[in-house]
Each structure stands twice: as C-alpha cells, then as structure tokens.
Amino acid sequence: MRLVDRTDIKRGKTFKSKRHPHYAILFIILLMGILFYTFQNINPFWIVIGANSVLLYVSVLFLVIYATGDELDNFNDTNENLPTLSVVIPCYNSGNVIINSVEHVLNSDYPKPIEVIAVDDGSTDSNTKEILKRLEHDKGIRVIYKRHNAGKAAALNTGIKYSHGEYIACLDSDSYVEKDAFKNMVKTMQKDKNYGAVTAFIKVYKPNSFITWLQEIEYYCAFGFNMLSYARLNSIFVTPGPMTLFKKEVLDEIKGFDETNPTEDLEICWRIRKRGYKIGYSKDAVVYTEVPSKWKPLLKQRERWYRGKYYNVRIHKDMMFNPKYNIFGMFVLPISFFSEISAFALISSVSYTLGKNIFYGILNTLGMIQTGLSHQIFSCLLPGTGPMAAVQMSAILLLPFAFVSIASYRMGIKKLKWNHIALIPVFLFGYGVFISYAYVVSVIKEFYGCAYKW
Amino acid sequence: MVNKNTYLIAGIITLTLVIISLYVGYNVEVNTYNQLHDQMLENSMEGESYLLLTNFLEDKEIHGNNDNMTDTCKILKSMLDKQSAETSSLYNQVYRLETSTIISDKKKYNLLRKQYFLANFRLYLSYKSYIEKCGANNDNLQLILFFYTAEEECPDCIVQGRVLDTLRQNCKNVRVFAFPTDVNMNLLDVMKMSYKIDRDPTVIIDNKDVIFEGLTSYAQIRRYINVCK
C-alpha cells in the first residue's frame, strides 16, 4: 500500500496526497524510543561516526576514482555529423529570467540551427506572457501556450511532442548555458551509442551571499566531483532539471516525463537506465542556474528533492540490490540512503545533547538547580561535550570530506583563493547540519503524506 | 570503467584513517587521564604537607617556641583555601572527563573519584584542625558535612545540593564537604556508621552536632549558622 497516493492533476502545482498522521506518529514514537535507549548506552559520538563510516568510504572511493580515472571527454573535435538540436524551456511566471536563458541558448556556438521551444505552463503573470510574445516575435523562438498550469513535467512533454530535433535539451527557464555547452554534450552523447541522456556541470549563477556561496560548494561537489565519479562508475543518479540532453528516440520510447512525479528529473533517469541505456556526463558543458537565496525556500526545495527520492524508490524498488543494474543497483542506490541514516544520527545526537543542556539550563535559570555542589552530584549542563579525543578523531575522519570539497572547488574554479578554503569548514559542519535537518524533515513529511509544494 | 582494485584501495585507506583516528583519540584520553592523575597526586602532597606542617607547629607550641600564631594561622588559612579550590576543581574535571571518555576504560576513573573523596576528607580534617588551633580566629569558619546518594536517583539530594550551594555563596565562611553514601569505600562506610546515617540526603553542622535527615530548607540550616560573612 502506498503511503502517498499519486493523483492526476489537471491544474495546479500541488500534488495532493492522503494524510496518514498515525503512521507518522507511530514512526516518531518508535524512533524516539530506539534513539533514547541507544543514547543511554552508547556515546552519541560513536553513533554519528558509525553512520558516517559508509559515507567516509564513498568519499575515499570517489577521491581515488578522481585521482586515477580516465578522462571522459575523449572525442574528435570535429563538427561533422552533429545532430539537429531542440531546446525545450518550460516557463511558469518566470518572465524576468527566461529572457536571459533564451539569449544564452541563441548565443551558443552549436554549428547547426537550434530549435528553441518555450512552453508557457499557464502563467498568471501578464509580464511573462508579454515577454514570451516579444521573444517569439524578436528572437524567432516558438512558444506554446497552455491554458492551465499542469506542472513542469507536463510542460516538457508538450515541448518534446512539438520538437523536431534528434536531440532534445530540457532547460530550466532560470538556467543559462555556456556557449559551448551544447556542443560538448552532443559530442559526449555521440561517444557511446548506448547513452540515452547526458548531464552537464551545473553551477550556481553569480553567488553573492552566504547561502549561495554554500550552495556553490555543494553544486561543485554534487554536479561536478560526485557526478564525475558516478559517471566513471556508470551510475549517474539523476538527470538534473536545470539542463539535460536526451535522445528524442529514447524519450519517445519511454513516453517522456512522468507528469505525476514530484521529481521528474530523477524518475526519468532511473527509467532510462531500466531500458538499458547509459547516462553520460560532460564536465566541460557548463550550465549556470539560479538558486534560493533564503533558507526557507532552500529548505522547501530540498524537502522536495529528498522526498522525491523516497517516492521514486517506492516506484522503482525493483532496482534496489538488483545485479541487473550493476553498480547502480548494488551499491550507489542503497548507499544513497546512508545520507539519511547519517542525518538522523547527527540530528538526534545534537538534539539529545542540546536538549539536555537547554533543559537543565532552564532549570538553572529558574533556580531549581545550580552548579557547584550540585554539580558534584550530577553535571548536566555539559554532558559528554568537549571530549578532546572526539574532536581529534573527527578532524581525521573529516579529512576525506574536506579533500572532496577542495577537489570539487578545483573542478569549478580553477584557482582557489583563501576565502574559498575558509568556507569549507562552514560547509562541512554548518551546512551539513542544515542538510541533515532537511533529510529528517523530508522523511517525516513523507511518512505523514504531506502535499508536495514548489 | 573503474578497476575492481579501486574499491579495495578505497577500503584500505578508509580503514587506515579509522585506525589512525582511534589511535589518536586513545592517546588523547590517556594523556588527559595521566595529567589529571598527576594533579591528584600534587593535591594529595599538598594535603600531606599541610598536615605535617600542623604537626610541626604543635611541636613548636609544646616547646613554647611559637610566638607568632596570628601569622602562622594566616598562612595555614591561605593554604587551606587554595586546597579547597583545587579539590573542588578536581572533582569537576574527573566527572567531565569520565562522561566524555569514548575509547578508554571508564572504570579507571572510579579510582580517581575515590582519590578525590580521600582528598576531600583530608581537607575536612585539615579545616577541623585549623579551627582547633587558630580558634576560628575571627574567621568564624563553619563546616558542614553533606551525605547524598550518587548511584541512584535522588531528587532531594539534588535540591539539597542547590540549597547548600546558595548557603556557600551567601556565607563565605561556610565550607561544605559532600560525600556519597553508596560508593564502596571503607572511609565512607565508617563515616556512615559513626554518624548513623540511614537516609539521604543528610546534612550535619559540624561543631553544633546538629543533624538534618531528609531535605532541609535554607532557613532551617541558616538558623544554626551564627555568623554569615
């Protein structure tokens, strides 16, 4: 029985789902009981280290692959036999950014004419419609107007239906391709006839605040370093929404995107893989994308991403531990859930320790306990904190993650500066806690059956 | 494609990192324990030297050679106060390190705790001997013994500890010596027997031979403190 029902939506962006509060409550009670018993008997430090040990191995593995792997982009640098290309850009009230996106596409150095199709997904903003009309008239792009908002996946499918290119690039309206991105991706696709899709190196567009700088490192890690390692393992996990290149014949074969799926970019990647196709990666094809500049929208975005993973694992559970899918099914997909286990371990350890500190801090403030003599009886204000051994051990065990961050930076920015290095500890410790929190919230909301929101 | 040896190499590197971190962590804990152990020894030596000094002064008195009692008492008082501060800090360190130990055996901290209780008792005897010798000497020192349960839940003990903390803060001439009644130690067993302690918490105001069994309020205890400075 599915905890979240997929309901076909005629309009609106929200996926409605049945609420199952009793599942969530049972889950939380059971989890709290297990965690409390565990923390009473095992130092929280070991729990975090234990959960992170698998991620530690993955980081070391990726570092070894990065250091020893072959270059992926070995192809002839000729413009012969390049296929026709269509670019589909879904748009919903994004008039202020789509101009930039279209300009970058039209400035591309792809040697053949590019068919650009923008799909207006029922925008309610008149400014967007005016801008699309102007683009249609001035730039010669094709615009398809949908009467009602049916979601990004439906908009993409509409665009694909009307496209004529042999290859189709699905591009977000707030993403901007570099001049040679299409050429690099097409040539990667042509390198192996079994490729069904090729992903690009997604970078953050003009990071100018603390939260966007952190996401910048994250994107370098996820879409640069990790994606390269996944590609070398033939186990790319997702065809990112900002920009992915597909073969039209493959899209037709699998009947396009799943319009009822909250993370259609993840789902289509797994479905392509199930059909026996491979997913390629072109690290020289750079695409910049806008990212949330505030914590609340960022949290909402991450909740959707992580919940999408759980949602899609239920649909494609036959891939888990299936040797038919090689490394992806046997290693990459199962290991991806260790992030959640690690997140739970971290958040619960921090909550347990902080919770006790705050609780007794409040009692102290109210005068119900005091330090000093009562400290000799129970020292609750700082339970288990500040163990020097744990600090030293953590420093050693976090080294691989630090190296991954540096290697990721090197992929994204050729020359590292001191301000980049200084941000890495903040990324590892501070941002890691935020992401762990997002994982925990996602799991609980998925159990609860909350509606997905963009 | 990735060579199969890559997975093995990554596993070996990961294991090496974990072993190194365990080794470093273990050494950090051992060094910390050794430092604390040395501090305990030092504290013990200071306690011993105080007692020897008092014996020496007694001997001088008997032979009528001690003309300067006031100065002597000042020196003794400052030695005691310094020891008192060090002893209190030692227990906090023992407790904090014991709870934060993650690799080493926690049982060795039991020995340190027992050493602390010995040091605490020695301090109590030193204060008693100081009061006898220097006749409270306008310090109006008041000694209080506090017996509590450490191993089991005792909310009254916690509250009583808070009450005595407040008393110590308000009355700087009060010294409180806390001893657990459920730790396996001959010294503590003898103290329990001699004061006939059968309930926790118990507070004893030393020179007044006043014993409070069970939770006792600040006002009740304060009534027996003649001078509060």
XYZ file of C-alpha atoms in Angstrom:
683
model
C 0.000 0.000 0.000
C 1.421 3.389 -0.957
C 1.602 5.938 1.815
C 1.267 8.749 -0.698
C -1.268 8.412 -3.480
C -0.500 9.781 -6.857
C -3.468 11.764 -8.032
C -3.650 13.008 -11.579
C -3.738 16.740 -11.566
C -5.491 18.830 -14.160
C -4.235 22.111 -12.833
C -2.156 23.495 -10.034
C 1.318 22.587 -8.865
C 0.411 20.833 -5.661
C 0.307 17.063 -5.591
C -2.497 16.127 -3.275
C -1.982 13.116 -1.088
C -3.796 11.300 1.645
C -2.617 12.222 5.105
C -1.601 9.402 7.396
C -0.814 11.041 10.730
C -0.961 7.778 12.632
C 1.905 6.371 10.575
C 3.994 9.458 11.286
C 3.179 9.424 14.991
C 3.952 5.717 15.312
C 7.153 6.183 13.400
C 8.256 9.122 15.566
C 7.422 7.343 18.829
C 9.254 4.201 17.772
C 12.226 6.149 16.541
C 12.444 8.269 19.692
C 12.310 5.164 21.841
C 15.085 3.457 19.914
C 17.232 6.583 19.882
C 16.762 7.307 23.585
C 17.703 3.751 24.539
C 20.717 3.915 22.222
C 21.973 7.239 23.599
C 21.654 5.970 27.152
C 24.000 3.119 26.333
C 26.251 4.368 23.561
C 28.066 7.677 23.318
C 26.369 9.766 20.586
C 29.781 10.338 19.040
C 30.037 6.647 18.027
C 26.570 6.714 16.555
C 27.433 9.622 14.262
C 30.787 8.084 13.326
C 29.211 4.704 12.673
C 26.560 6.162 10.393
C 29.126 8.321 8.632
C 31.575 5.497 8.096
C 29.847 4.383 4.918
C 29.846 7.945 3.583
C 33.501 8.109 4.576
C 34.226 5.081 2.388
C 32.268 6.596 -0.503
C 34.230 9.854 -0.223
C 37.531 7.988 -0.223
C 36.370 5.857 -3.172
C 35.393 8.942 -5.161
C 38.729 10.568 -4.346
C 40.594 7.508 -5.611
C 38.436 7.423 -8.751
C 39.042 11.140 -9.287
C 42.785 10.698 -8.896
C 43.139 7.606 -11.043
C 40.212 7.690 -13.504
C 40.405 8.164 -17.262
C 39.233 11.321 -18.904
C 35.642 11.023 -20.064
C 35.596 13.591 -22.820
C 37.879 11.906 -25.345
C 36.218 12.633 -28.616
C 37.115 14.026 -32.001
C 36.876 17.736 -32.023
C 35.074 17.995 -35.356
C 31.706 19.401 -36.198
C 30.801 16.675 -38.641
C 27.685 14.587 -38.242
C 26.286 16.665 -35.423
C 22.557 16.024 -34.990
C 19.773 18.593 -35.009
C 19.016 20.034 -31.627
C 15.846 21.284 -29.954
C 15.832 23.126 -26.655
C 12.636 22.934 -24.591
C 12.199 25.555 -21.876
C 9.176 25.225 -19.573
C 8.089 28.503 -18.048
C 5.714 29.493 -15.268
C 5.659 33.139 -14.194
C 9.378 33.373 -14.906
C 9.355 36.238 -17.368
C 12.185 38.001 -15.540
C 14.660 35.166 -16.119
C 13.594 33.435 -19.332
C 14.979 36.262 -21.494
C 18.451 35.551 -20.138
C 18.002 31.827 -20.663
C 16.905 32.216 -24.287
C 19.708 34.725 -25.016
C 22.297 32.244 -23.771
C 20.807 29.475 -25.910
C 20.813 31.657 -29.012
C 24.418 32.708 -28.318
C 25.519 29.099 -28.311
C 28.257 28.085 -30.767
C 26.416 24.927 -31.795
C 27.140 24.712 -35.542
C 23.576 23.877 -36.554
C 20.420 25.976 -36.043
C 18.801 25.284 -32.695
C 15.056 24.936 -32.421
C 14.008 26.750 -29.247
C 10.566 25.915 -27.821
C 9.296 27.732 -24.749
C 6.229 26.225 -23.089
C 4.154 28.633 -21.047
C 2.645 26.457 -18.360
C -0.422 28.569 -17.648
C 1.400 31.639 -16.315
C -0.831 34.018 -14.411
C 1.669 36.850 -14.641
C 0.903 39.104 -17.640
C 4.516 40.289 -17.747
C 5.626 36.726 -18.543
C 3.161 36.440 -21.422
C 4.309 39.758 -22.872
C 7.936 38.736 -22.653
C 7.214 35.404 -24.328
C 5.352 37.182 -27.148
C 8.295 39.530 -27.597
C 10.740 36.602 -27.703
C 8.538 34.855 -30.219
C 8.463 37.945 -32.421
C 12.021 39.236 -31.982
C 14.084 36.107 -31.483
C 12.100 33.660 -33.578
C 11.557 31.092 -30.866
C 8.422 29.015 -30.780
C 6.110 29.469 -27.786
C 3.372 27.054 -26.825
C 0.765 28.492 -24.500
C -1.005 26.119 -22.143
C -4.253 27.225 -20.677
C -3.770 25.694 -17.277
C -0.776 25.024 -15.093
C -0.065 21.288 -15.134
C 3.491 21.149 -13.819
C 6.957 21.136 -15.289
C 6.876 17.520 -16.456
C 3.686 18.089 -18.465
C 5.147 21.280 -19.970
C 8.292 19.412 -21.005
C 6.272 16.629 -22.570
C 4.300 19.215 -24.553
C 7.510 20.787 -25.809
C 9.005 17.405 -26.679
C 5.868 16.488 -28.593
C 6.242 19.539 -30.843
C 10.013 19.371 -31.252
C 11.816 18.144 -34.343
C 15.415 17.781 -33.197
C 17.169 14.454 -32.940
C 18.465 15.528 -29.558
C 16.422 17.462 -27.042
C 17.857 19.650 -24.342
C 15.467 20.227 -21.441
C 16.461 23.515 -19.894
C 15.009 25.378 -16.923
C 13.887 28.942 -17.514
C 16.296 30.169 -14.793
C 19.303 28.290 -16.187
C 21.888 29.714 -18.568
C 24.094 27.612 -20.830
C 27.661 28.447 -21.657
C 28.483 28.974 -25.293
C 29.984 25.538 -25.905
C 27.732 23.552 -23.570
C 25.510 22.043 -26.262
C 28.434 21.116 -28.465
C 30.227 19.380 -25.606
C 27.132 17.491 -24.500
C 26.272 16.350 -28.027
C 29.797 15.118 -28.617
C 29.698 13.214 -25.312
C 26.403 11.652 -26.347
C 27.928 10.573 -29.641
C 30.864 8.945 -27.876
C 28.735 5.963 -26.827
C 25.673 4.812 -28.762
C 24.201 3.396 -25.554
C 23.890 6.816 -23.980
C 20.258 7.811 -23.588
C 20.979 11.108 -21.884
C 23.920 13.342 -20.988
C 24.161 15.622 -17.961
C 26.095 18.863 -17.634
C 28.179 20.528 -14.922
C 25.570 22.637 -13.134
C 26.955 25.668 -11.324
C 25.364 28.371 -9.231
C 24.676 31.577 -11.132
C 26.514 34.590 -9.658
C 26.633 33.583 -5.976
C 26.620 36.767 -3.932
C 25.506 35.843 -0.422
C 26.485 33.441 2.331
C 23.722 30.976 1.498
C 24.516 30.989 -2.232
C 28.256 30.583 -1.597
C 27.488 27.464 0.420
C 25.282 26.146 -2.358
C 28.075 26.927 -4.786
C 30.364 24.448 -2.992
C 27.508 21.987 -2.755
C 26.867 22.161 -6.506
C 30.572 21.746 -7.253
C 30.533 18.611 -5.065
C 27.232 17.189 -6.325
C 27.230 18.129 -10.028
C 30.974 18.304 -10.508
C 33.037 15.954 -8.410
C 30.370 13.393 -7.461
C 28.789 13.381 -10.913
C 32.208 12.687 -12.475
C 32.730 9.769 -10.093
C 29.234 8.436 -10.714
C 29.856 8.689 -14.471
C 33.041 6.689 -14.166
C 31.054 4.085 -12.227
C 28.303 4.244 -14.889
C 25.918 5.093 -12.062
C 24.689 8.625 -12.570
C 21.883 9.117 -10.114
C 19.877 11.947 -11.657
C 19.483 13.857 -14.920
C 19.347 17.346 -13.367
C 16.383 19.562 -14.078
C 18.398 22.738 -14.886
C 19.732 21.087 -18.034
C 19.959 17.592 -19.500
C 20.329 16.434 -23.077
C 18.202 13.487 -24.226
C 17.916 11.496 -27.409
C 14.463 12.094 -28.885
C 14.090 8.428 -29.769
C 14.721 7.457 -26.144
C 12.182 9.983 -24.878
C 9.641 8.669 -27.355
C 10.406 5.096 -26.296
C 9.841 5.807 -22.608
C 6.953 8.180 -23.329
C 8.551 11.249 -21.811
C 8.408 12.537 -18.255
C 6.120 11.228 -15.521
C 3.674 14.091 -15.047
C 2.547 12.908 -11.627
C 6.031 12.702 -10.178
C 7.354 15.419 -7.832
C 10.931 14.894 -9.076
C 10.535 14.038 -12.723
C 14.247 14.553 -13.421
C 15.211 11.786 -11.006
C 12.487 9.443 -12.146
C 13.278 9.715 -15.852
C 16.932 8.965 -15.186
C 16.042 5.690 -13.491
C 13.528 4.798 -16.179
C 16.088 5.403 -18.938
C 18.503 3.210 -17.037
C 15.881 0.470 -16.740
C 15.546 0.484 -20.519
C 19.191 -0.439 -20.737
C 20.572 2.966 -21.665
C 23.506 4.669 -20.006
C 23.703 8.218 -18.725
C 26.747 10.257 -19.718
C 28.387 13.296 -18.163
C 30.113 16.204 -19.838
C 32.157 18.144 -17.301
C 33.097 20.740 -19.889
C 29.433 21.554 -20.571
C 28.672 24.229 -18.017
C 25.190 25.465 -17.144
C 24.515 28.148 -14.560
C 21.322 28.099 -12.559
C 19.596 30.384 -10.073
C 19.430 29.029 -6.535
C 17.374 30.042 -3.472
C 18.902 32.952 -1.613
C 16.924 32.449 1.593
C 16.828 29.495 3.990
C 13.075 28.843 3.833
C 12.822 28.392 0.048
C 16.036 26.375 0.142
C 14.565 24.051 2.769
C 11.391 23.680 0.687
C 13.459 22.831 -2.378
C 15.492 20.231 -0.538
C 12.434 18.663 1.027
C 11.006 18.138 -2.449
C 14.262 16.690 -3.738
C 14.737 14.248 -0.883
C 11.081 13.251 -0.708
C 11.251 12.702 -4.454
C 13.951 10.124 -3.873
C 11.831 8.165 -1.364
C 8.819 8.462 -3.659
C 10.749 7.143 -6.648
C 12.391 4.330 -4.715
C 8.906 3.012 -3.989
C 8.081 3.095 -7.686
C 11.386 1.608 -8.791
C 12.098 -0.596 -5.794
C 12.985 -3.448 -8.123
C 16.256 -1.652 -8.874
C 17.442 -1.837 -5.282
C 20.067 -4.546 -4.789
C 19.401 -5.815 -8.285
C 22.566 -7.093 -10.000
C 20.928 -6.372 -13.350
C 21.697 -2.695 -12.713
C 25.310 -3.377 -11.734
C 26.974 -0.798 -9.519
C 23.934 1.474 -9.567
C 21.557 -1.139 -8.176
C 24.001 -2.926 -5.909
C 25.944 -0.004 -4.458
C 25.026 3.543 -5.446
C 21.274 3.393 -4.854
C 21.446 1.602 -1.469
C 24.337 3.762 -0.277
C 22.409 6.931 -1.078
C 20.160 6.174 1.894
C 23.085 6.274 4.259
C 22.911 10.022 3.953
C 19.538 9.832 5.690
C 20.786 7.448 8.357
C 23.761 9.688 8.957
C 21.475 12.721 9.053
C 19.211 11.081 11.629
C 22.213 10.116 13.729
C 23.607 13.640 13.626
C 20.337 15.490 14.261
C 19.240 13.174 17.040
C 22.672 13.314 18.722
C 22.725 17.099 18.562
C 19.096 17.321 19.745
C 19.708 14.913 22.626
C 22.801 16.748 23.864
C 21.462 20.245 23.256
C 18.071 19.289 24.629
C 19.580 18.129 27.901
C 21.759 21.250 28.081
C 18.832 23.573 27.416
C 16.553 21.695 29.822
C 18.975 21.948 32.719
C 19.940 25.450 31.665
C 16.304 26.441 32.086
C 16.150 24.696 35.464
C 19.299 26.559 36.464
C 17.828 29.864 35.393
C 14.675 29.155 37.349
C 16.856 28.428 40.351
C 15.836 24.807 40.549
C 19.386 23.572 40.193
C 22.760 25.169 40.497
C 26.249 24.325 39.576
C 28.851 23.974 42.233
C 27.978 21.417 44.852
C 25.047 20.057 42.918
C 27.485 19.766 40.039
C 29.266 17.163 42.072
C 26.122 15.096 42.129
C 25.178 15.491 38.511
C 26.812 17.528 35.871
C 24.140 18.039 33.321
C 24.988 21.372 31.840
C 27.700 19.941 29.654
C 27.047 16.208 29.300
C 29.508 14.474 27.079
C 30.589 17.635 25.295
C 34.067 18.809 24.627
C 35.790 15.443 24.654
C 39.155 16.214 23.174
C 39.503 12.680 21.845
C 36.296 13.047 19.815
C 37.469 16.364 18.388
C 40.792 14.903 17.313
C 39.165 11.825 15.821
C 36.557 13.856 13.969
C 39.274 16.026 12.446
C 40.978 12.967 10.998
C 37.763 11.332 9.814
C 36.539 14.535 8.165
C 39.705 14.841 6.083
C 38.288 12.929 3.087
C 35.204 15.174 3.073
C 37.476 18.219 3.167
C 39.513 16.857 0.254
C 36.326 16.212 -1.710
C 35.313 19.825 -1.118
C 38.702 21.098 -2.282
C 38.717 18.812 -5.337
C 35.172 19.966 -6.151
C 36.248 23.593 -5.905
C 39.163 22.885 -8.204
C 36.749 21.489 -10.788
C 34.524 24.526 -10.555
C 37.087 27.285 -10.041
C 40.493 26.718 -11.496
C 42.272 28.937 -8.964
C 41.432 28.540 -5.282
C 41.637 31.561 -3.013
C 41.835 31.733 0.754
C 38.191 32.752 1.113
C 37.214 29.546 -0.674
C 39.246 27.419 1.744
C 37.793 29.293 4.727
C 34.266 28.440 3.622
C 34.921 24.700 3.548
C 34.712 24.086 7.356
C 31.465 26.097 7.443
C 30.146 23.971 4.592
C 31.161 20.697 6.237
C 29.854 21.498 9.725
C 27.195 24.184 9.473
C 25.623 23.457 6.109
C 25.899 19.715 6.786
C 23.670 20.140 9.843
C 21.122 22.091 7.770
C 21.041 19.401 5.075
C 20.718 16.710 7.757
C 17.763 18.603 9.186
C 16.213 18.753 5.704
C 16.619 14.980 5.369
C 14.909 14.346 8.712
C 12.011 16.688 7.915
C 11.633 15.052 4.487
C 11.360 11.554 5.947
C 8.767 12.654 8.487
C 6.721 14.568 5.893
C 6.857 11.614 3.539
C 5.547 9.328 6.252
C 2.901 11.870 7.126
C 1.875 12.120 3.477
C 2.120 15.881 3.170
C 1.429 17.524 -0.152
C 4.425 18.350 -2.302
C 4.958 22.040 -2.848
C 7.306 24.077 -5.033
C 35.105 1.834 -16.179
C 36.590 1.572 -12.715
C 39.094 -1.114 -11.843
C 37.961 -3.551 -9.136
C 41.128 -2.838 -7.175
C 39.890 0.720 -6.717
C 37.250 -0.471 -4.262
C 39.859 -2.383 -2.289
C 42.251 0.568 -2.216
C 39.468 2.841 -1.007
C 38.559 0.331 1.698
C 42.143 0.089 2.891
C 42.513 3.881 3.017
C 39.224 4.210 4.931
C 40.246 1.548 7.435
C 43.645 3.198 7.883
C 42.011 6.544 8.600
C 39.690 4.980 11.152
C 42.554 3.175 12.893
C 44.655 6.346 12.985
C 41.770 8.317 14.432
C 41.163 5.647 17.094
C 44.850 5.639 17.968
C 44.979 9.423 18.241
C 41.774 9.504 20.281
C 43.017 6.821 22.663
C 46.302 8.672 23.198
C 44.497 11.935 23.858
C 42.379 10.253 26.537
C 45.325 8.504 28.128
C 47.289 11.773 28.270
C 44.322 13.590 29.761
C 43.879 10.895 32.390
C 47.588 11.000 33.247
C 47.504 14.766 33.644
C 44.542 14.522 35.986
C 46.209 11.738 37.910
C 49.302 13.922 38.367
C 47.127 16.781 39.580
C 45.532 14.437 42.121
C 48.975 13.410 43.353
C 50.003 17.014 43.681
C 46.850 17.815 45.595
C 47.477 14.841 47.836
C 51.045 16.004 48.511
C 49.825 19.464 49.440
C 47.323 17.932 51.811
C 50.033 15.807 53.373
C 52.365 18.753 53.697
C 49.668 20.743 55.460
C 49.145 18.003 57.999
C 52.886 17.691 58.555
C 53.128 21.438 58.985
C 50.408 21.426 61.647
C 52.228 18.638 63.498
C 55.392 20.707 63.320
C 53.626 23.749 64.711
C 52.095 21.696 67.503
C 55.543 20.554 68.435
C 56.804 24.141 68.500
C 53.912 25.148 70.757
C 54.617 22.382 73.206
C 58.172 23.637 73.474
C 56.921 27.215 73.751
C 58.611 28.342 70.579
C 55.689 29.668 68.628
C 55.321 33.385 69.279
C 53.670 34.366 66.083
C 50.378 32.426 65.970
C 48.491 35.065 64.020
C 50.861 34.998 61.067
C 51.006 31.214 61.212
C 47.211 30.997 61.134
C 47.089 33.296 58.134
C 49.474 31.052 56.223
C 47.523 27.950 57.215
C 44.230 29.558 56.167
C 45.527 30.551 52.749
C 46.931 27.022 52.234
C 43.541 25.558 53.120
C 41.571 27.875 50.882
C 43.879 27.126 47.970
C 43.478 23.400 48.558
C 39.725 23.789 48.800
C 39.529 25.491 45.399
C 41.829 22.894 43.816
C 39.919 19.958 45.291
C 36.603 21.257 44.028
C 38.014 21.816 40.545
C 39.490 18.306 40.567
C 36.102 16.692 41.019
C 34.583 18.696 38.157
C 37.422 17.560 35.932
C 37.038 13.918 36.942
C 33.304 13.981 36.275
C 33.611 15.775 32.964
C 36.366 13.525 31.685
C 34.598 10.391 32.854
C 31.409 11.292 30.979
C 33.282 12.345 27.860
C 35.527 9.290 27.624
C 34.764 7.396 24.470
C 37.593 4.914 23.945
C 39.398 4.240 27.217
C 38.018 2.169 30.016
C 35.807 4.318 32.270
C 36.459 2.123 35.300
C 39.841 3.714 35.968
C 38.021 6.937 36.743
C 36.497 5.180 39.785
C 39.953 5.185 41.320
C 40.323 8.895 40.672
C 36.945 9.561 42.255
C 37.949 7.639 45.349
C 41.172 9.615 45.491
C 39.062 12.738 45.346
C 36.914 11.624 48.287
C 40.075 10.916 50.304
C 41.375 14.369 49.426
C 38.039 15.868 50.433
C 38.094 14.091 53.778
C 41.676 15.130 54.377
C 40.643 18.716 53.664
C 37.805 18.396 56.147
C 40.205 17.155 58.846
C 42.640 19.952 57.997
C 39.926 22.545 58.454
C 38.910 20.987 61.760
C 42.471 21.058 62.992
C 42.847 24.641 61.800
C 39.756 25.707 63.722
C 41.032 23.991 66.872
C 44.456 25.531 66.539
C 43.534 29.018 65.444
C 40.287 29.065 67.435
C 38.214 30.125 64.357
C 40.360 33.222 64.724
C 37.650 35.682 63.695
C 37.089 33.722 60.516
C 34.043 32.063 62.123
C 34.536 29.110 59.839
C 31.597 26.759 59.807
C 31.978 23.208 58.493
C 29.044 21.266 57.079
C 29.014 17.625 56.065
C 26.606 16.623 53.305
C 25.809 12.974 52.583
C 23.992 12.045 49.369
C 23.303 9.180 47.006
C 25.334 9.195 43.805
C 24.402 5.948 42.064
C 20.609 6.029 42.367
C 18.008 8.684 41.539
C 17.712 11.148 44.440
C 15.904 14.368 43.539
C 16.061 15.520 47.176
C 19.850 15.196 47.064
C 19.978 17.437 44.026
C 17.813 20.085 45.632
C 19.752 19.848 48.885
C 22.948 20.397 46.938
C 21.423 23.540 45.475
C 20.422 24.761 48.915
C 23.955 24.278 50.216
C 25.389 25.969 47.111
C 23.258 29.019 47.884
C 24.410 28.933 51.502
C 28.040 28.791 50.423
C 27.566 31.724 48.081
C 25.838 33.838 50.719
C 28.127 32.864 53.584
C 31.756 32.814 52.521
C 32.812 31.400 55.911
C 30.859 28.179 55.324
C 32.659 25.125 53.961
C 30.637 22.151 52.709
C 32.099 18.680 52.297
C 29.994 16.298 50.237
C 30.324 12.521 50.455
C 28.289 9.841 48.663
C 26.874 7.101 50.850
C 26.671 4.446 48.150
C 30.271 4.309 46.943
C 32.221 1.281 48.074
C 34.916 2.763 50.296
C 35.901 1.916 53.879
C 36.312 5.539 54.850
C 32.780 6.379 53.743
C 31.364 3.278 55.428
C 32.957 4.273 58.721
C 31.637 7.817 58.406
C 28.129 6.487 57.774
C 28.357 4.274 60.835
C 29.767 6.885 63.127
C 27.131 9.483 62.181
C 24.397 6.785 61.972
C 23.336 7.868 58.519
C 20.416 5.882 57.178
C 18.650 8.448 54.999
C 19.690 10.582 52.041
C 20.270 13.462 51.997
C 21.729 14.122 55.438
C 23.277 17.418 56.492
C 25.471 17.690 59.589
C 26.553 21.037 61.017
C 29.871 20.065 62.436
C 30.574 21.846 65.679
C 26.934 22.099 66.619
C 26.300 18.341 66.403
C 23.132 19.146 64.526
C 21.916 16.504 62.105
C 19.213 17.071 59.477
C 17.818 13.972 57.825
C 15.955 14.352 54.560
C 15.538 17.527 52.558
C 16.182 20.568 54.732
C 15.392 24.138 53.806
C 17.830 27.006 53.608
C 16.135 28.800 56.518
C 16.418 25.790 58.824
C 20.129 25.359 58.177
C 20.831 29.086 58.278
C 19.389 29.275 61.789
C 22.412 27.332 63.015
C 25.000 29.469 61.237
C 25.806 32.143 63.819
C 27.899 34.313 61.621
C 27.492 34.661 57.890
C 30.206 36.713 56.165
